[in-house]
mmCIF file of C-alpha atoms in Angstrom:
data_model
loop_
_atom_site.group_PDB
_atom_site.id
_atom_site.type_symbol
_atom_site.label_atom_id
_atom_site.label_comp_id
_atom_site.label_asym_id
_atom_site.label_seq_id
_atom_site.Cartn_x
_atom_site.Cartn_y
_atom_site.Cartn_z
ATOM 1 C CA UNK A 1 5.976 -12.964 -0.201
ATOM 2 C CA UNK A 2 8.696 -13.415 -2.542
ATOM 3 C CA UNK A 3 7.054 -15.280 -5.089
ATOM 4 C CA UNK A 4 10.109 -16.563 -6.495
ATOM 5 C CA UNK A 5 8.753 -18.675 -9.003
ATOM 6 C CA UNK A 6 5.767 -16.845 -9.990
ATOM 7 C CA UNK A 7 7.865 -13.372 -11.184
ATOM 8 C CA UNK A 8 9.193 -15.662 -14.095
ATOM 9 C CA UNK A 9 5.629 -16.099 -15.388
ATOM 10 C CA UNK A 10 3.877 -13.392 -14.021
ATOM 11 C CA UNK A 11 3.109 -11.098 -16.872
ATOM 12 C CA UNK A 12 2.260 -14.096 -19.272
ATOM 13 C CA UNK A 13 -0.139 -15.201 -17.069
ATOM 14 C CA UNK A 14 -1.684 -11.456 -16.282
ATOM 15 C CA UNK A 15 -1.740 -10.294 -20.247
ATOM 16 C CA UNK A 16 -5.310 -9.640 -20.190
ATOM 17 C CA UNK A 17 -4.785 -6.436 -17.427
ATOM 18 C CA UNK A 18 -4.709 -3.847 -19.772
ATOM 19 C CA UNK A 19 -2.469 -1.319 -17.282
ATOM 20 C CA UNK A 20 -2.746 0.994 -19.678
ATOM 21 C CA UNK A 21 -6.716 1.477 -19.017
ATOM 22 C CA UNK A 22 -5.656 1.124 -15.470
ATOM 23 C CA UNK A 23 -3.495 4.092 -15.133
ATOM 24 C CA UNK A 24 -5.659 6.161 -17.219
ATOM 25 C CA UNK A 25 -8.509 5.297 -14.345
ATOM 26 C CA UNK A 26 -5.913 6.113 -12.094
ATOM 27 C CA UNK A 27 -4.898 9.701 -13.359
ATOM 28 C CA UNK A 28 -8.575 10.139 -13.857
ATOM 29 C CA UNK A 29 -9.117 9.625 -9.797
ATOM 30 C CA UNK A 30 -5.795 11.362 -9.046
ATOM 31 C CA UNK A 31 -6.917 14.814 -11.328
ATOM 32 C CA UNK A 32 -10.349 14.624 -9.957
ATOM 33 C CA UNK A 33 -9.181 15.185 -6.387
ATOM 34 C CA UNK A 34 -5.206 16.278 -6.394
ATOM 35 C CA UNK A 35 -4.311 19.239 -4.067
ATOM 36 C CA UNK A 36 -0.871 19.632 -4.002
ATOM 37 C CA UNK A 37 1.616 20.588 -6.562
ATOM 38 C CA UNK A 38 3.863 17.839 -7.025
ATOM 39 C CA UNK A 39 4.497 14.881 -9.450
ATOM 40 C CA UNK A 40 6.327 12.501 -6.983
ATOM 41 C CA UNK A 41 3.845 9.250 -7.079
ATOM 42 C CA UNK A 42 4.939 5.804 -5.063
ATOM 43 C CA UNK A 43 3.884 2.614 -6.996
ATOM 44 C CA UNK A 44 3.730 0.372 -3.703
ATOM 45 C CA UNK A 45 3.989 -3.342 -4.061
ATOM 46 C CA UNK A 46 5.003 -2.315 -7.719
ATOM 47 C CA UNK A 47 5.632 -6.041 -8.880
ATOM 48 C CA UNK A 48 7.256 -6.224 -12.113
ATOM 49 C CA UNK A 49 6.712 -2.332 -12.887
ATOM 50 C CA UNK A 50 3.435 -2.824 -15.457
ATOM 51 C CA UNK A 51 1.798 0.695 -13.483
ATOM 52 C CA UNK A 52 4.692 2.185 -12.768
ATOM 53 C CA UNK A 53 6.042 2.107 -16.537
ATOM 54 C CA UNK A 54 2.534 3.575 -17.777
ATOM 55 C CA UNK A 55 2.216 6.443 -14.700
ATOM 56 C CA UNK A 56 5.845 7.263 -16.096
ATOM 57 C CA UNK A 57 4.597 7.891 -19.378
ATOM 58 C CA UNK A 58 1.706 9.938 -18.340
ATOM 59 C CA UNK A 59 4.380 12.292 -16.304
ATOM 60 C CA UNK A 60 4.307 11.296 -12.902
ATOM 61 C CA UNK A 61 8.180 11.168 -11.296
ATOM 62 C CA UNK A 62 7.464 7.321 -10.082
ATOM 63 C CA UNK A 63 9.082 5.231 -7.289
ATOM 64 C CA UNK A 64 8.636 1.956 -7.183
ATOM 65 C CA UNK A 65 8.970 -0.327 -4.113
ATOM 66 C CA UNK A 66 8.645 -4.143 -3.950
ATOM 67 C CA UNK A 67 9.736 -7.030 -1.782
ATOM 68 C CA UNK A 68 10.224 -9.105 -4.206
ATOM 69 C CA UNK A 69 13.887 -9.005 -6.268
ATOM 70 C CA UNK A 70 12.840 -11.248 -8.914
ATOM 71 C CA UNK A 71 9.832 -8.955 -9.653
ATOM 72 C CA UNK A 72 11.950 -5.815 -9.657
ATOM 73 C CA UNK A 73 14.354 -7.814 -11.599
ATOM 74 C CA UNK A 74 11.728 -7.495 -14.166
ATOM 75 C CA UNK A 75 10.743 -4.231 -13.976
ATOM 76 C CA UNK A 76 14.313 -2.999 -14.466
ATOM 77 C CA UNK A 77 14.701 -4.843 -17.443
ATOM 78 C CA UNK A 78 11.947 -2.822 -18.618
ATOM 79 C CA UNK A 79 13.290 0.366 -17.454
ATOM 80 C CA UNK A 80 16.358 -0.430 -19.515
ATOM 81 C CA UNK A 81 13.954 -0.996 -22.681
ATOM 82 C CA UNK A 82 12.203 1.935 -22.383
ATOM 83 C CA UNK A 83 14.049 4.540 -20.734
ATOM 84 C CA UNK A 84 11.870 5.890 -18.336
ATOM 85 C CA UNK A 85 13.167 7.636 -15.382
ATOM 86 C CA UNK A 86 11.440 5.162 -12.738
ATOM 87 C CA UNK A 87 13.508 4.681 -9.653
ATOM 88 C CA UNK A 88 12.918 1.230 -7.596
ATOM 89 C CA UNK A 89 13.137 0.133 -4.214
ATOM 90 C CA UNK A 90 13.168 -3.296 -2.927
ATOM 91 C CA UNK A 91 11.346 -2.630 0.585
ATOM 92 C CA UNK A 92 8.585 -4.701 2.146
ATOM 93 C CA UNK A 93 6.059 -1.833 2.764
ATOM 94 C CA UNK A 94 5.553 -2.950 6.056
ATOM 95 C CA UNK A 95 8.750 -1.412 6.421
ATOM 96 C CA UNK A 96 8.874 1.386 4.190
ATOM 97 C CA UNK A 97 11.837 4.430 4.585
ATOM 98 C CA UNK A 98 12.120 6.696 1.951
ATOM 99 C CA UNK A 99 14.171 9.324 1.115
ATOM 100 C CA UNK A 100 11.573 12.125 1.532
ATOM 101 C CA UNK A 101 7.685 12.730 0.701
ATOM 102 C CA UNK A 102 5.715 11.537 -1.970
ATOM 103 C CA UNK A 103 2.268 13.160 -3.449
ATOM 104 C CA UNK A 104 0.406 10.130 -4.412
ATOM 105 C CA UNK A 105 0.893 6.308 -3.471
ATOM 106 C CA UNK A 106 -0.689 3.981 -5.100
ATOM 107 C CA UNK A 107 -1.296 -0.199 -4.338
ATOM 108 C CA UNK A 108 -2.814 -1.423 -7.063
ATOM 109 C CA UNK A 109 -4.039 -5.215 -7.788
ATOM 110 C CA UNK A 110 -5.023 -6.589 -4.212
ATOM 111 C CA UNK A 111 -1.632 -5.955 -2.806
ATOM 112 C CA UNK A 112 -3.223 -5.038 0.472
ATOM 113 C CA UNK A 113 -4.720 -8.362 0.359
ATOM 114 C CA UNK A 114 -1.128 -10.435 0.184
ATOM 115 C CA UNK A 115 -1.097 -8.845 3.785
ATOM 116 C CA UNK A 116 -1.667 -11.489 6.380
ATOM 117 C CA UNK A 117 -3.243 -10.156 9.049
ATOM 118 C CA UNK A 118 -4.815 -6.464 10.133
ATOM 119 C CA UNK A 119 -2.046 -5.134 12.212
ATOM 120 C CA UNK A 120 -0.058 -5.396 8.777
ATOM 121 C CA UNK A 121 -2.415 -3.485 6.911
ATOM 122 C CA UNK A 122 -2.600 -0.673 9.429
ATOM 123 C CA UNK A 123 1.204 -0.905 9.214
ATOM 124 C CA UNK A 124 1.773 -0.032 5.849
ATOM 125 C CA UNK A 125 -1.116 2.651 6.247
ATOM 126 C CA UNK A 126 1.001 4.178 9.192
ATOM 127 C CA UNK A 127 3.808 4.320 6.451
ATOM 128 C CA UNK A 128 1.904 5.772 3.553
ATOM 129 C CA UNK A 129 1.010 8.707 5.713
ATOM 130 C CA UNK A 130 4.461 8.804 7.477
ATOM 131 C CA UNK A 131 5.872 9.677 3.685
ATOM 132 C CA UNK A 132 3.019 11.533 2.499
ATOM 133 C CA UNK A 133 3.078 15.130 1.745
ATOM 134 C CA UNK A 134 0.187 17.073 3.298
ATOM 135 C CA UNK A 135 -2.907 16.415 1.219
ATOM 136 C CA UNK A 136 -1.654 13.817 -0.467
ATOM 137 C CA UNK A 137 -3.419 11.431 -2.152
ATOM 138 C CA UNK A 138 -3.540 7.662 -1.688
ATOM 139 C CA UNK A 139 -5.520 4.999 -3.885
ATOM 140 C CA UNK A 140 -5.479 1.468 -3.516
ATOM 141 C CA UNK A 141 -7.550 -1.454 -4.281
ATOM 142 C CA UNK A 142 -8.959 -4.340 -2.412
ATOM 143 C CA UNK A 143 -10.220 -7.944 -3.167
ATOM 144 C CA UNK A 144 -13.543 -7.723 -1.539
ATOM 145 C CA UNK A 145 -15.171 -10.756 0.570
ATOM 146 C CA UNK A 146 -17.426 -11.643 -1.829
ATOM 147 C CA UNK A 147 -15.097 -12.045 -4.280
ATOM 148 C CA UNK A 148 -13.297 -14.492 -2.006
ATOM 149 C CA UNK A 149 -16.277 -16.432 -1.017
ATOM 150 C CA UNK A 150 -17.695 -16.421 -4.015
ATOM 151 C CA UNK A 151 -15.129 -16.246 -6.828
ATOM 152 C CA UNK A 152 -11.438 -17.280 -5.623
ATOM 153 C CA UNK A 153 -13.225 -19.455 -3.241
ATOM 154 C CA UNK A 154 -12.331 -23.377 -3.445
ATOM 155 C CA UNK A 155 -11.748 -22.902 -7.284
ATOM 156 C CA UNK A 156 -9.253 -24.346 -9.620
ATOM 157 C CA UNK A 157 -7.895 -22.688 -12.354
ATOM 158 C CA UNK A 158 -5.957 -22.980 -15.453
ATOM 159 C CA UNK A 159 -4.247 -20.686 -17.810
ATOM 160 C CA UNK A 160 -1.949 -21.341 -20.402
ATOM 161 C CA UNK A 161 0.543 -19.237 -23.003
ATOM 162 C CA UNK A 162 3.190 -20.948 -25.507
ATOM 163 C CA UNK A 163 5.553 -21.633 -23.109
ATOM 164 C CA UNK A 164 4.261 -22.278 -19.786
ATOM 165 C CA UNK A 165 0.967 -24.197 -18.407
ATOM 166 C CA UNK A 166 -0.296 -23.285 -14.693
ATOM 167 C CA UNK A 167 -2.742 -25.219 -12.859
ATOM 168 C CA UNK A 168 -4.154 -22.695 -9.962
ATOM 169 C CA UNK A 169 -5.702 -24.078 -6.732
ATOM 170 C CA UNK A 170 -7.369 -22.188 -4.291
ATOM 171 C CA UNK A 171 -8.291 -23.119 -0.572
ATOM 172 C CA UNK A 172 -10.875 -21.052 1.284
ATOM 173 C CA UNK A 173 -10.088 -20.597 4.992
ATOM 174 C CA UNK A 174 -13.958 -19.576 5.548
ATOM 175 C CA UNK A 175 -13.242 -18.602 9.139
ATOM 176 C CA UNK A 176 -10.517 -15.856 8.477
ATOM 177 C CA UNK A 177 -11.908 -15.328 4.600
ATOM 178 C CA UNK A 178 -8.536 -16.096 3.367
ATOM 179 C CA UNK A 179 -7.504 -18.174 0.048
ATOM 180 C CA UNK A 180 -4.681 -20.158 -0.103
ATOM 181 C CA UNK A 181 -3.197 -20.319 -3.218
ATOM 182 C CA UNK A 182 -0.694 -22.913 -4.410
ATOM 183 C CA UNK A 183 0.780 -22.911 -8.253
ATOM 184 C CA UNK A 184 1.887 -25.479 -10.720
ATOM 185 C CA UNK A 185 3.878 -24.690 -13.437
ATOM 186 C CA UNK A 186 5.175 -26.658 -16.558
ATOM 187 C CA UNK A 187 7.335 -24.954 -18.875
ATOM 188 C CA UNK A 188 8.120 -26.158 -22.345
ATOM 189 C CA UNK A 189 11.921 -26.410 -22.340
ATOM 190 C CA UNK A 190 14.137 -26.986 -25.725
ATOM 191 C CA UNK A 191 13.545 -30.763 -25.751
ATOM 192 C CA UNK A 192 10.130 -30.878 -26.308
ATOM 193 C CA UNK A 193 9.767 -31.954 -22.403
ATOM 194 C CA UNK A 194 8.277 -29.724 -19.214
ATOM 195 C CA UNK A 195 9.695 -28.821 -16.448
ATOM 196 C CA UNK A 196 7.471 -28.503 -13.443
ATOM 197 C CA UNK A 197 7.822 -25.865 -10.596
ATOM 198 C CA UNK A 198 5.623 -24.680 -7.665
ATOM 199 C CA UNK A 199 4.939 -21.714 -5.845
ATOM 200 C CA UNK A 200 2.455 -20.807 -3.014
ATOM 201 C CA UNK A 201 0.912 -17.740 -1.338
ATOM 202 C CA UNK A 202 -2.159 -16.858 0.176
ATOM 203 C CA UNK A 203 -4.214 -13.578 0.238
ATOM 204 C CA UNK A 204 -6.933 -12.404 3.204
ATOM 205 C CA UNK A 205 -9.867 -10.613 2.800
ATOM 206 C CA UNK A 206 -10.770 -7.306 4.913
ATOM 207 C CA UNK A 207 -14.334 -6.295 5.722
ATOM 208 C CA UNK A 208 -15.007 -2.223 4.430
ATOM 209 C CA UNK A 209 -15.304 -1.652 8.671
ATOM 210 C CA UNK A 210 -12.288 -2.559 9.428
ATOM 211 C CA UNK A 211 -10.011 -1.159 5.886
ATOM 212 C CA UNK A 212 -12.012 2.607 6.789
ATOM 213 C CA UNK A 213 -11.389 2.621 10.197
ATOM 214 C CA UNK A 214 -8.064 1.299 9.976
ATOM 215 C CA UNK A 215 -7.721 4.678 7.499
ATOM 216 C CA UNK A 216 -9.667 6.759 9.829
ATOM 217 C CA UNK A 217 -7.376 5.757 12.888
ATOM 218 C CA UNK A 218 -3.765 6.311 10.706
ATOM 219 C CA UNK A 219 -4.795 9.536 9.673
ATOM 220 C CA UNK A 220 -6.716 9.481 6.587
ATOM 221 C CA UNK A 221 -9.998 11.288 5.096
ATOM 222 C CA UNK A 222 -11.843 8.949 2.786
ATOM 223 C CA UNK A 223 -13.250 11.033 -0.421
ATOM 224 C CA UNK A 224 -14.221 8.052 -3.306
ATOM 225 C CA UNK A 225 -15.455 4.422 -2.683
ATOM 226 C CA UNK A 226 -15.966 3.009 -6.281
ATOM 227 C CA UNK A 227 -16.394 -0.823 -7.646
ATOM 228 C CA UNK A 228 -14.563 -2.557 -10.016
ATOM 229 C CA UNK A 229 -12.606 0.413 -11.613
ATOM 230 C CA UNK A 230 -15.697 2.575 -11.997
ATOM 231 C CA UNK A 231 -16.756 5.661 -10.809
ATOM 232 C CA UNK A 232 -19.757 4.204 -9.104
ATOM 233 C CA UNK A 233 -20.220 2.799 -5.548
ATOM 234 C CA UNK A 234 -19.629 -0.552 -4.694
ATOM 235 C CA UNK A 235 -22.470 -2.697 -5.265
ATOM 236 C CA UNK A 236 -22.989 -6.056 -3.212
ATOM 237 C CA UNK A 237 -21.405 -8.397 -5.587
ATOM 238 C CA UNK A 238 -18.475 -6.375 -6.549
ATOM 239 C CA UNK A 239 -14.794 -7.773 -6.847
ATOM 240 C CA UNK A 240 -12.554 -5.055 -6.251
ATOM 241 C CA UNK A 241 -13.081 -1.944 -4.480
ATOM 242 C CA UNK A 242 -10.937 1.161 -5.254
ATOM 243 C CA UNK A 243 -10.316 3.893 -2.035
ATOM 244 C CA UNK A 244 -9.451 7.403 -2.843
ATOM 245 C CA UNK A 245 -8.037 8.908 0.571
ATOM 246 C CA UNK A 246 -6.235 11.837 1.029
ATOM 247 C CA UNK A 247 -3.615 12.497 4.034
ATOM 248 C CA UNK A 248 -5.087 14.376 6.881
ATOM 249 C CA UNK A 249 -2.164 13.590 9.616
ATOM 250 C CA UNK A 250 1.155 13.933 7.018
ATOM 251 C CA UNK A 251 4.047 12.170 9.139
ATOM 252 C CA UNK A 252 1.957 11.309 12.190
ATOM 253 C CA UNK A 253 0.941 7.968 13.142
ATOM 254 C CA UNK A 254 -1.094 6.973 15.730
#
């Protein structure tokens, strides 16, 4: 997952997330239910630091972690342009180890779902509450199945800025629910002529049984369940559902 490639053109090809909105909805879900009294937030899977720049500014002490170096490339270069105090980690969160404990994680953008199988997810849930203060909160978002039959599916896409053009395929693996996803970029280089480079990856789709008792069994307490960045339940065709959980089991694991 070190999309080598795709960090050079990943914000171009993402400008319509406004992360802005996103990290108000955030700090909305994170005031609603918040117990304890520190700022400390993890940005996990932080990419190239889009949240984690925009938590900064609404006063949150951020850590990022990634595992990808050219993505926290990136994000340091915007660190540098706007001063914030954002610290980053390159990790793989299946492996995290941080210094101390943080008071809210967040995974934002179907990271979860760029993990390949279920023992990896329940991983990286075993290591958010391993770090997590007592009461701490934890919001993340997930790619749901429909979205991957339905939507992602065997689709091709195509998006295109000044400088680059990226032709998107998608392969459904209907018996796992996983799409793979292989990119092809031309750039516009100085001579008037493109240059053409490829990346792939591949993301999985997790049933709501097995992400809630995944979070049941690592020591979590679920307490909002909303669709596509609302405040409102899931509905059947929904995209994206965002979990609010808070830590039960601080720096146990089963």
């Amino acid at each position: 997952m070190g999309y080598s490639v795709f960090a050079r053109y990943y914000d171009s090809l993402t400008a319509n997330i406004d992360y802005r909105k996103r990290a108000e909805y955030f700090n909305k879900i994170i005031n609603k239910f918040r117990q304890t009294d520190g700022n400390i937030l993890l940005d996990l899977a932080c990419g190239t630091g889009s949240i984690s720049e925009q938590m900064a500014i609404l006063g949150y002490d951020v850590i990022g972690v990634d595992n990808s170096d050219e993505m926290l490339g990136i994000a340091l270069d915007k660190k540098f342009d706007s001063g914030l105090n954002i610290q980053y980690l390159c990790q793989d969160m299946r492996k995290l180890d941080m210094f101390g404990s943080v008071d809210i994680t967040i995974c934002a953008l179907d990271s979860i779902n760029h993990l390949a199988n279920i023992c990896d997810v329940k991983k990286v849930f075993e290591n958010v509450a391993l770090f997590s203060e007592p009461d701490a909160l934890f919001i993340f978002d997930v790619n749901t199945l429909y979205k991957h039959r339905n939507i992602l599916a065997n689709n091709t896409f195509t998006y295109e800025t000044e400088n680059v053009f990226c032709i998107w395929e998608n392969t459904l693996v209907s018996e796992t629910d996983e799409v793979k996803m292989n990119l092809e970029f031309f750039e516009l280089e100085k001579n008037g002529l493109y240059s053409r480079t490829s990346d792939c990856f591949s993301e999985k789709a997790y049933s709501e049984e097995q992400i809630e008792k995944l979070l049941i069994d690592t020591g979590f307490k679920i307490i909002g369940k909303y669709g596509d960045d609302t405040f409102f339940p899931p509905e059947s065709d929904c995209q994206r559902i965002v979990y609010t959980v808070r830590c039960i089991n601080s720096g146990q694991t089963n």
